[in-house]
CSV table of C-alpha atoms in Angstrom, one decimal:
chain,number,residue,atom,x,y,z
Z,19,UNK,CA,24.2,62.0,-156.3
Z,20,UNK,CA,21.8,59.5,-157.8
Z,21,UNK,CA,24.4,56.8,-158.7
Z,22,UNK,CA,25.3,56.4,-155.0
Z,23,UNK,CA,21.6,54.7,-154.7
Z,24,UNK,CA,18.5,55.4,-153.1
Z,25,UNK,CA,20.3,55.0,-149.6
Z,26,UNK,CA,22.2,58.0,-149.9
Z,27,UNK,CA,19.4,60.2,-151.4
Z,28,UNK,CA,17.1,59.1,-148.5
Z,29,UNK,CA,19.2,58.9,-145.7
Z,30,UNK,CA,20.0,55.9,-143.1
Z,31,UNK,CA,17.1,57.5,-141.0
Z,32,UNK,CA,14.2,58.0,-143.7
Z,33,UNK,CA,15.1,54.0,-145.0
Z,34,UNK,CA,14.4,53.0,-141.5
Z,35,UNK,CA,10.8,54.6,-141.6
Z,36,UNK,CA,10.2,53.0,-145.1
Z,37,UNK,CA,11.1,50.0,-143.5
Z,38,UNK,CA,8.7,50.0,-141.0
Z,39,UNK,CA,5.6,51.1,-142.8
Z,40,UNK,CA,6.1,48.4,-145.2
Z,41,UNK,CA,6.3,45.7,-142.0
Z,42,UNK,CA,3.1,47.5,-140.8
Z,43,UNK,CA,1.4,47.1,-144.0
Z,44,UNK,CA,2.0,43.4,-144.5
Z,45,UNK,CA,0.9,42.9,-140.9
Z,46,UNK,CA,-2.4,44.6,-141.7
Z,47,UNK,CA,-2.7,42.6,-144.9
Z,48,UNK,CA,-2.4,39.4,-143.3
Z,49,UNK,CA,-4.9,40.2,-140.6
Z,50,UNK,CA,-7.2,41.4,-143.2
Z,51,UNK,CA,-7.3,38.0,-144.8
Z,52,UNK,CA,-7.7,36.1,-141.5
Z,53,UNK,CA,-10.7,38.3,-140.6
Z,54,UNK,CA,-12.2,37.6,-144.4
Z,55,UNK,CA,-11.2,33.7,-143.9
Z,56,UNK,CA,-12.9,33.6,-140.5
Z,57,UNK,CA,-15.8,35.8,-141.5
Z,58,UNK,CA,-16.4,32.8,-144.4
Z,59,UNK,CA,-16.4,30.3,-141.8
Z,60,UNK,CA,-19.3,31.8,-139.5
Z,61,UNK,CA,-22.5,30.0,-140.0
Z,62,UNK,CA,-26.0,31.3,-139.1
Z,63,UNK,CA,-26.6,31.5,-135.5
Z,64,UNK,CA,-29.9,30.1,-134.5
Z,65,UNK,CA,-31.4,31.8,-131.5
Z,66,UNK,CA,-32.6,28.7,-129.3
Z,67,UNK,CA,-33.8,30.7,-125.8
Z,68,UNK,CA,-36.6,33.1,-125.0
Z,69,UNK,CA,-36.1,34.7,-122.0
Z,70,UNK,CA,-39.3,35.0,-119.8
Z,71,UNK,CA,-39.7,38.0,-117.5
Z,72,UNK,CA,-39.8,37.6,-113.6
Z,73,UNK,CA,-42.6,35.5,-112.1
Z,74,UNK,CA,-45.9,37.5,-112.4
Z,75,UNK,CA,-46.7,39.3,-109.1
Z,76,UNK,CA,-49.8,41.6,-108.0
Z,77,UNK,CA,-47.3,44.4,-108.1
Z,78,UNK,CA,-46.7,44.4,-111.7
Z,79,UNK,CA,-47.3,47.6,-113.7
Z,80,UNK,CA,-48.1,47.9,-117.3
Z,81,UNK,CA,-47.4,51.7,-118.3
Z,82,UNK,CA,-48.4,52.7,-122.0
Z,83,UNK,CA,-46.4,56.0,-123.4
Z,84,UNK,CA,-48.0,57.7,-126.5
Z,85,UNK,CA,-44.4,59.4,-127.0
Z,86,UNK,CA,-46.0,62.6,-127.9
Z,87,UNK,CA,-42.7,64.2,-129.1
Z,88,UNK,CA,-42.0,61.3,-131.7
Z,89,UNK,CA,-45.4,59.5,-132.0
Z,90,UNK,CA,-44.3,56.3,-134.1
Z,91,UNK,CA,-42.2,55.4,-131.0
Z,92,UNK,CA,-45.2,54.4,-128.6
Z,93,UNK,CA,-44.3,51.6,-126.2
Z,94,UNK,CA,-45.6,49.8,-123.3
Z,95,UNK,CA,-43.5,49.4,-120.3
Z,96,UNK,CA,-43.6,46.4,-117.6
Z,97,UNK,CA,-42.4,47.6,-114.1
Z,98,UNK,CA,-42.0,45.9,-111.2
Z,99,UNK,CA,-44.4,48.4,-108.7
Z,100,UNK,CA,-42.1,47.0,-105.5
Z,101,UNK,CA,-38.6,48.5,-106.7
Z,102,UNK,CA,-39.8,50.3,-110.1
Z,103,UNK,CA,-37.4,48.3,-111.8
Z,104,UNK,CA,-38.0,47.9,-116.0
Z,105,UNK,CA,-38.9,44.0,-116.7
Z,106,UNK,CA,-39.2,44.6,-120.1
Z,107,UNK,CA,-41.1,46.6,-123.3
Z,108,UNK,CA,-43.1,46.2,-126.1
Z,109,UNK,CA,-43.1,48.2,-129.1
Z,110,UNK,CA,-46.8,50.3,-129.8
Z,111,UNK,CA,-46.3,52.4,-133.1
Z,112,UNK,CA,-48.8,55.1,-133.4
Z,113,UNK,CA,-51.4,56.2,-130.9
Z,114,UNK,CA,-52.0,52.9,-129.8
Z,115,UNK,CA,-54.4,51.6,-127.4
Z,116,UNK,CA,-53.4,48.9,-124.9
Z,117,UNK,CA,-55.2,46.5,-122.6
Z,118,UNK,CA,-54.5,42.8,-121.2
Z,119,UNK,CA,-56.5,39.7,-121.4
Z,120,UNK,CA,-58.6,38.7,-118.3
Z,121,UNK,CA,-56.3,36.3,-117.2
Z,122,UNK,CA,-53.5,38.6,-117.7
Z,123,UNK,CA,-51.4,36.2,-120.1
Z,124,UNK,CA,-51.6,38.4,-123.2
Z,125,UNK,CA,-51.0,42.3,-124.1
Z,126,UNK,CA,-53.1,43.8,-126.8
Z,127,UNK,CA,-52.5,46.6,-128.7
Z,128,UNK,CA,-54.5,48.7,-131.4
Z,129,UNK,CA,-52.1,50.4,-133.3
Z,130,UNK,CA,-51.6,52.7,-136.3
Z,131,UNK,CA,-49.0,52.3,-139.0
Z,132,UNK,CA,-48.3,54.6,-142.0
Z,133,UNK,CA,-45.9,53.5,-145.1
Z,134,UNK,CA,-43.9,56.8,-144.6
Z,135,UNK,CA,-43.6,56.5,-141.2
Z,136,UNK,CA,-46.0,59.7,-139.9
Z,137,UNK,CA,-47.5,60.1,-143.5
Z,138,UNK,CA,-49.0,58.2,-146.4
Z,139,UNK,CA,-51.1,54.8,-146.4
Z,140,UNK,CA,-52.4,54.3,-143.0
Z,141,UNK,CA,-53.1,51.0,-142.1
Z,142,UNK,CA,-53.9,49.1,-138.6
Z,143,UNK,CA,-53.6,46.0,-136.6
Z,144,UNK,CA,-54.4,44.2,-133.3
Z,145,UNK,CA,-51.1,43.1,-131.9
Z,146,UNK,CA,-51.1,40.2,-129.4
Z,147,UNK,CA,-47.8,40.1,-127.2
Z,148,UNK,CA,-47.2,37.0,-124.5
Z,149,UNK,CA,-47.2,38.7,-121.5
Z,150,UNK,CA,-44.6,36.5,-119.9
Z,151,UNK,CA,-42.0,36.2,-122.9
Z,152,UNK,CA,-43.0,39.8,-124.6
Z,153,UNK,CA,-42.8,38.0,-127.8
Z,154,UNK,CA,-45.5,38.8,-130.9
Z,155,UNK,CA,-48.0,36.1,-130.9
Z,156,UNK,CA,-50.2,37.6,-133.5
Z,157,UNK,CA,-50.9,40.4,-136.2
Z,158,UNK,CA,-54.6,40.7,-136.6
Z,159,UNK,CA,-55.3,43.2,-139.4
Z,160,UNK,CA,-58.1,45.7,-138.6
Z,161,UNK,CA,-59.5,48.9,-140.3
Z,162,UNK,CA,-57.8,52.0,-140.3
Z,163,UNK,CA,-60.5,53.7,-138.0
Z,164,UNK,CA,-59.6,52.7,-134.4
Z,165,UNK,CA,-59.5,56.2,-131.8
Z,166,UNK,CA,-56.5,58.6,-132.6
Z,167,UNK,CA,-56.5,59.6,-129.3
Z,168,UNK,CA,-54.2,59.4,-126.0
Z,169,UNK,CA,-54.7,55.7,-124.4
Z,170,UNK,CA,-57.6,55.4,-122.0
Z,171,UNK,CA,-59.0,52.6,-120.2
Z,172,UNK,CA,-62.1,52.7,-122.1
Z,173,UNK,CA,-60.7,52.6,-125.3
Z,174,UNK,CA,-59.6,49.1,-125.8
Z,175,UNK,CA,-61.2,46.1,-123.7
Z,176,UNK,CA,-62.2,42.5,-124.1
Z,177,UNK,CA,-65.0,40.5,-123.1
Z,178,UNK,CA,-65.1,38.7,-119.4
Z,179,UNK,CA,-64.1,35.6,-120.9
Z,180,UNK,CA,-61.6,36.8,-123.2
Z,181,UNK,CA,-63.1,35.8,-126.4
Z,182,UNK,CA,-63.5,39.0,-128.2
Z,183,UNK,CA,-61.5,42.2,-128.0
Z,184,UNK,CA,-63.5,45.6,-128.6
Z,185,UNK,CA,-62.1,48.1,-130.5
Z,186,UNK,CA,-63.4,51.9,-129.7
Z,187,UNK,CA,-63.6,53.5,-133.4
Z,188,UNK,CA,-63.7,57.4,-134.4
Z,189,UNK,CA,-63.4,58.3,-138.0
Z,190,UNK,CA,-64.5,60.5,-136.6
Z,191,UNK,CA,-68.0,59.0,-136.4
Z,192,UNK,CA,-67.9,56.4,-133.5
Z,193,UNK,CA,-68.4,52.6,-133.7
Z,194,UNK,CA,-67.2,49.6,-131.9
Z,195,UNK,CA,-65.2,46.8,-133.7
Z,196,UNK,CA,-65.5,43.4,-132.5
Z,197,UNK,CA,-62.4,41.0,-133.0
Z,198,UNK,CA,-62.5,37.3,-132.4
Z,199,UNK,CA,-59.2,36.4,-130.6
Z,200,UNK,CA,-59.8,33.1,-131.4
Z,201,UNK,CA,-60.1,33.2,-135.3
Z,202,UNK,CA,-57.9,36.4,-135.5
Z,203,UNK,CA,-60.2,38.8,-137.4
Z,204,UNK,CA,-62.9,41.2,-136.8
Z,205,UNK,CA,-66.0,39.8,-136.7
Z,206,UNK,CA,-68.5,42.8,-136.8
Z,207,UNK,CA,-68.3,46.6,-136.5
Z,208,UNK,CA,-71.0,48.3,-134.2
Z,209,UNK,CA,-72.3,52.0,-135.1
Z,210,UNK,CA,-73.0,53.9,-132.1
Z,211,UNK,CA,-73.4,57.7,-133.1
Z,212,UNK,CA,-72.9,59.8,-130.0
Z,213,UNK,CA,-71.6,57.2,-127.9
Z,214,UNK,CA,-67.8,56.6,-126.8
Z,215,UNK,CA,-66.2,54.2,-124.3
Z,216,UNK,CA,-66.4,50.6,-123.9
Z,217,UNK,CA,-68.0,48.9,-120.6
Z,218,UNK,CA,-68.3,44.9,-121.0
Z,219,UNK,CA,-70.3,43.3,-118.5
Z,220,UNK,CA,-68.8,40.5,-116.3
Z,221,UNK,CA,-71.5,38.1,-115.9
Z,222,UNK,CA,-72.8,38.4,-119.6
Z,223,UNK,CA,-71.8,38.9,-123.6
Z,224,UNK,CA,-72.8,42.5,-123.2
Z,225,UNK,CA,-71.1,45.6,-123.6
Z,226,UNK,CA,-72.1,48.9,-123.1
Z,227,UNK,CA,-71.3,52.8,-123.7
Z,228,UNK,CA,-71.6,56.2,-122.6
Z,229,UNK,CA,-73.8,58.7,-124.9
Z,230,UNK,CA,-73.4,62.5,-125.3
Z,231,UNK,CA,-77.2,62.8,-124.6
Z,232,UNK,CA,-76.8,61.3,-120.9
Z,233,UNK,CA,-77.7,58.2,-121.6
Z,234,UNK,CA,-76.0,54.7,-121.9
Z,235,UNK,CA,-76.4,52.0,-124.8
Z,236,UNK,CA,-76.2,48.5,-124.0
Z,237,UNK,CA,-75.2,45.9,-127.0
Z,238,UNK,CA,-75.9,42.5,-126.5
Z,239,UNK,CA,-74.0,39.9,-128.4
Z,240,UNK,CA,-74.5,36.5,-129.6
Z,241,UNK,CA,-71.4,33.6,-129.3
Z,242,UNK,CA,-70.1,34.6,-132.4
Z,243,UNK,CA,-69.9,38.2,-131.3
Z,244,UNK,CA,-72.8,39.5,-133.5
Z,245,UNK,CA,-75.0,42.1,-132.2
Z,246,UNK,CA,-78.5,40.5,-130.9
Z,247,UNK,CA,-79.9,43.7,-128.9
Z,248,UNK,CA,-79.7,47.4,-128.5
Z,249,UNK,CA,-81.3,49.0,-125.6
Z,250,UNK,CA,-80.6,52.8,-124.2
Z,251,UNK,CA,-81.5,53.9,-121.0
Z,252,UNK,CA,-83.2,57.2,-119.8
Z,253,UNK,CA,-81.1,60.0,-119.4
Z,254,UNK,CA,-79.2,59.7,-115.9
Z,255,UNK,CA,-77.0,62.4,-116.2
Z,256,UNK,CA,-76.4,66.0,-117.2
Z,257,UNK,CA,-73.5,66.0,-120.0
Z,258,UNK,CA,-74.1,69.8,-120.3
Z,259,UNK,CA,-73.6,70.6,-116.7
Z,260,UNK,CA,-72.0,67.8,-115.0
Z,261,UNK,CA,-70.5,65.4,-117.5
Z,262,UNK,CA,-68.9,61.8,-116.6
Z,263,UNK,CA,-65.1,60.7,-117.0
Z,264,UNK,CA,-64.9,58.2,-119.5
Z,265,UNK,CA,-62.5,56.0,-117.2
Z,266,UNK,CA,-64.3,54.4,-114.2
Z,267,UNK,CA,-63.7,52.1,-111.7
Z,268,UNK,CA,-65.1,48.5,-112.4
Z,269,UNK,CA,-66.7,45.5,-109.6
Z,270,UNK,CA,-67.8,43.0,-112.0
Z,271,UNK,CA,-71.0,44.5,-113.8
Z,272,UNK,CA,-70.8,47.7,-111.6
Z,273,UNK,CA,-69.1,50.7,-112.8
Z,274,UNK,CA,-68.0,53.9,-110.7
Z,275,UNK,CA,-68.4,56.9,-112.9
Z,276,UNK,CA,-66.7,59.7,-111.3
Z,277,UNK,CA,-68.8,63.3,-112.6
Z,278,UNK,CA,-66.6,66.3,-113.4
Z,279,UNK,CA,-68.2,67.8,-110.2
Z,280,UNK,CA,-67.3,65.3,-108.0
Z,281,UNK,CA,-70.3,62.8,-107.7
Z,282,UNK,CA,-69.9,59.2,-108.2
Z,283,UNK,CA,-72.7,57.3,-110.5
Z,284,UNK,CA,-72.8,53.9,-110.2
Z,285,UNK,CA,-74.1,51.5,-113.2
Z,286,UNK,CA,-75.1,48.1,-113.3
Z,287,UNK,CA,-74.1,46.8,-117.2
Z,288,UNK,CA,-75.3,43.2,-116.6
Z,289,UNK,CA,-78.5,43.3,-118.1
Z,290,UNK,CA,-80.2,44.0,-121.3
Z,291,UNK,CA,-80.2,47.5,-120.8
Z,292,UNK,CA,-77.6,49.5,-118.0
Z,293,UNK,CA,-79.5,50.1,-114.8
Z,294,UNK,CA,-78.0,53.3,-112.7
Z,295,UNK,CA,-78.2,52.2,-109.2
Z,296,UNK,CA,-76.6,55.2,-107.1
Z,297,UNK,CA,-75.3,58.7,-106.9
Z,298,UNK,CA,-73.4,60.3,-104.1
Z,299,UNK,CA,-70.8,63.2,-103.6
Z,300,UNK,CA,-67.2,62.9,-102.6
Z,301,UNK,CA,-66.8,66.6,-101.6
Z,302,UNK,CA,-69.0,67.9,-98.8
Z,303,UNK,CA,-71.0,71.3,-99.4
Z,304,UNK,CA,-68.0,73.6,-98.4
Z,305,UNK,CA,-65.7,71.4,-100.5
Z,306,UNK,CA,-67.7,72.0,-103.5
Z,307,UNK,CA,-68.0,75.7,-102.9
Z,308,UNK,CA,-64.0,75.4,-102.6
Z,309,UNK,CA,-63.7,74.0,-106.5
Z,310,UNK,CA,-63.0,70.2,-105.2
Z,311,UNK,CA,-63.4,68.1,-108.1
Z,312,UNK,CA,-62.0,64.9,-109.6
Z,313,UNK,CA,-59.1,65.3,-112.6
Z,314,UNK,CA,-56.8,63.2,-114.3
Z,315,UNK,CA,-56.7,60.7,-117.0
Z,316,UNK,CA,-57.4,58.1,-114.4
Z,317,UNK,CA,-59.3,59.8,-111.3
Z,318,UNK,CA,-60.0,56.6,-109.5
Z,319,UNK,CA,-59.0,53.4,-108.7
Z,320,UNK,CA,-61.0,50.9,-106.8
Z,321,UNK,CA,-59.6,47.9,-104.6
Z,322,UNK,CA,-62.5,45.6,-104.8
Z,323,UNK,CA,-62.0,42.9,-102.2
Z,324,UNK,CA,-61.8,46.0,-99.3
Z,325,UNK,CA,-64.4,48.2,-101.2
Z,326,UNK,CA,-62.0,51.2,-100.8
Z,327,UNK,CA,-62.2,53.6,-103.5
Z,328,UNK,CA,-59.3,56.1,-104.1
Z,329,UNK,CA,-59.9,59.5,-105.7
Z,330,UNK,CA,-57.5,62.1,-107.3
Z,331,UNK,CA,-58.7,65.9,-106.7
Z,332,UNK,CA,-57.9,69.0,-107.2
Z,333,UNK,CA,-59.1,72.5,-105.8
Z,334,UNK,CA,-60.4,75.5,-107.4
Z,335,UNK,CA,-62.0,73.4,-110.3
Z,336,UNK,CA,-63.6,75.2,-113.1
Z,337,UNK,CA,-65.1,74.2,-116.2
Z,338,UNK,CA,-62.2,72.4,-118.3
Z,339,UNK,CA,-59.9,71.9,-115.4
Z,340,UNK,CA,-60.9,68.1,-115.5
Z,341,UNK,CA,-57.5,67.1,-116.6
Z,342,UNK,CA,-55.6,69.4,-114.2
Z,343,UNK,CA,-53.1,67.7,-112.1
Z,344,UNK,CA,-53.9,65.9,-109.0
Z,345,UNK,CA,-53.2,67.4,-105.6
Z,346,UNK,CA,-55.0,64.9,-103.2
Z,347,UNK,CA,-56.0,61.3,-102.7
Z,348,UNK,CA,-59.2,61.0,-101.0
Z,349,UNK,CA,-60.0,57.5,-99.6
Z,350,UNK,CA,-63.5,56.4,-99.6
Z,351,UNK,CA,-65.7,53.3,-98.0
Z,352,UNK,CA,-67.7,52.4,-100.8
Z,353,UNK,CA,-70.5,50.7,-98.5
Z,354,UNK,CA,-70.8,53.6,-96.1
Z,355,UNK,CA,-70.1,56.1,-98.9
Z,356,UNK,CA,-67.8,58.1,-96.2
Z,357,UNK,CA,-64.5,59.8,-96.8
Z,358,UNK,CA,-61.8,57.7,-94.7
Z,359,UNK,CA,-58.7,60.3,-95.1
Z,360,UNK,CA,-57.1,63.0,-97.4
Z,361,UNK,CA,-53.9,62.7,-98.8
Z,362,UNK,CA,-51.9,65.7,-100.2
Z,363,UNK,CA,-49.3,64.3,-103.1
Z,364,UNK,CA,-47.1,65.8,-105.6
Z,365,UNK,CA,-49.0,66.3,-108.8
Z,366,UNK,CA,-50.2,63.4,-110.1
Z,367,UNK,CA,-52.4,62.6,-113.2
Z,368,UNK,CA,-53.9,59.4,-112.9
Z,369,UNK,CA,-54.6,56.4,-110.1
Z,370,UNK,CA,-54.3,52.5,-110.1
Z,371,UNK,CA,-54.5,49.9,-107.6
Z,372,UNK,CA,-53.1,46.2,-107.2
Z,373,UNK,CA,-55.2,43.2,-106.3
Z,374,UNK,CA,-54.4,41.6,-102.9
Z,375,UNK,CA,-54.9,42.1,-99.3
Z,376,UNK,CA,-51.9,43.9,-99.0
Z,377,UNK,CA,-52.6,46.3,-101.7
Z,378,UNK,CA,-50.7,49.6,-103.1
Z,379,UNK,CA,-52.0,52.4,-104.7
Z,380,UNK,CA,-50.2,53.7,-107.7
Z,381,UNK,CA,-50.0,57.6,-108.9
Z,382,UNK,CA,-48.4,58.6,-112.2
Z,383,UNK,CA,-47.6,62.0,-113.9
Z,384,UNK,CA,-47.6,62.5,-117.1
Z,385,UNK,CA,-45.3,65.2,-117.6
Z,386,UNK,CA,-42.4,63.7,-115.5
Z,387,UNK,CA,-43.1,60.1,-116.4
Z,388,UNK,CA,-43.0,59.0,-113.1
Z,389,UNK,CA,-44.8,56.8,-110.5
Z,390,UNK,CA,-45.3,57.0,-107.0
Z,391,UNK,CA,-46.1,54.2,-104.7
Z,392,UNK,CA,-48.3,54.0,-101.6
Z,393,UNK,CA,-49.0,51.0,-99.0
Z,394,UNK,CA,-53.0,51.1,-99.7
Z,395,UNK,CA,-55.6,51.3,-96.7
Z,396,UNK,CA,-57.2,54.1,-94.6
Z,397,UNK,CA,-54.4,56.4,-94.8
Z,398,UNK,CA,-51.9,56.4,-97.8
Z,399,UNK,CA,-48.1,55.8,-97.3
Z,400,UNK,CA,-45.6,56.6,-99.7
Z,401,UNK,CA,-43.2,53.8,-100.0
Z,402,UNK,CA,-41.5,54.5,-103.8
Z,403,UNK,CA,-41.2,57.0,-106.3
Z,404,UNK,CA,-39.4,56.9,-109.8
Z,405,UNK,CA,-39.4,59.1,-112.8
Z,406,UNK,CA,-38.2,58.7,-116.5
Z,407,UNK,CA,-40.3,55.9,-117.7
Z,408,UNK,CA,-40.4,57.3,-121.5
Z,409,UNK,CA,-41.9,60.8,-122.5
Z,410,UNK,CA,-45.6,61.1,-122.1
Z,411,UNK,CA,-47.0,57.7,-120.4
Z,412,UNK,CA,-50.8,58.4,-119.6
Z,413,UNK,CA,-52.4,54.8,-118.8
Z,414,UNK,CA,-51.6,52.6,-116.1
Z,415,UNK,CA,-52.9,49.3,-115.3
Z,416,UNK,CA,-51.8,46.7,-112.5
Z,417,UNK,CA,-51.7,42.9,-112.8
């Protein structure tokens, strides 16, 4: 009956449940009140410490990942090549090209952004990162025409003194942008129709580029980065029957270009006009018949101090196999042009070598996002391997 009160209607057990719910609700409201009060009293935190990478060493690696499955998320990984641990990372955006300053104190990135992530209005910048903290130091505006390609060693370079950053453009017309690092602006664009690749001189303010007619164009610059002279070589390679890879190895003014069929072509770019100086074959006549030839994104690497050239090669080569995986690393003495050893390796797509006497050779695999490390010298010895460095990394540089 209602006159007996709500206790009789609900029952003793139900009354106890109501009491507990009421008690829990009061506690919850109290906690919320305390939380809001505490939140209101929190001040704005100021970051006062910027972490630095471990001290630089000869085995530090810079691994550029274009991230083909999700292009806006490109990145550059900084890796300790001794233990294969990642030390840091910088974002590089879409279709970025990367390089380092000559003293390895800065990382440069030519990148593309779109107003709607992967579409819309396109604009570009040259990003400058501190190589010791990975902090962003500068954003230099750049016209929307840098090469939209996989990262290559020849698409973003600097002058020998570090004053100028050279950018390979392709819109699709080819040209070279000259960016003044000190003034943080592009000072000129040099038209280079039919030519591609950036090969700066070490001894002078000159820049050369390979041309599709089998020649090389050399551009001389003044101290403001403006072109003062252009001169072309005579044809010195056959672009139809035996083209040159655009990713050579460098020793000062001398560049070592591998050809598709296995020759090494050396070119001196220090003068007003580039000068081809030598040509020699890596495979023997019998090996050529078996189809042994270079391949990959970075088919060769040069240890300058010892004059040791490392070449990534594959067998049964054919027209169009120049990007096939590397099957062996051949070791050459550049002074005698003699092969010192053949080393079978798991599939790789490029090579890099550290500086110093106890140098290491690094071979990377874009499909597996992996790096293998070998003790360098006459015969290679594998000392480390690790996979999982991103999605589709295709460029590797050393400290």
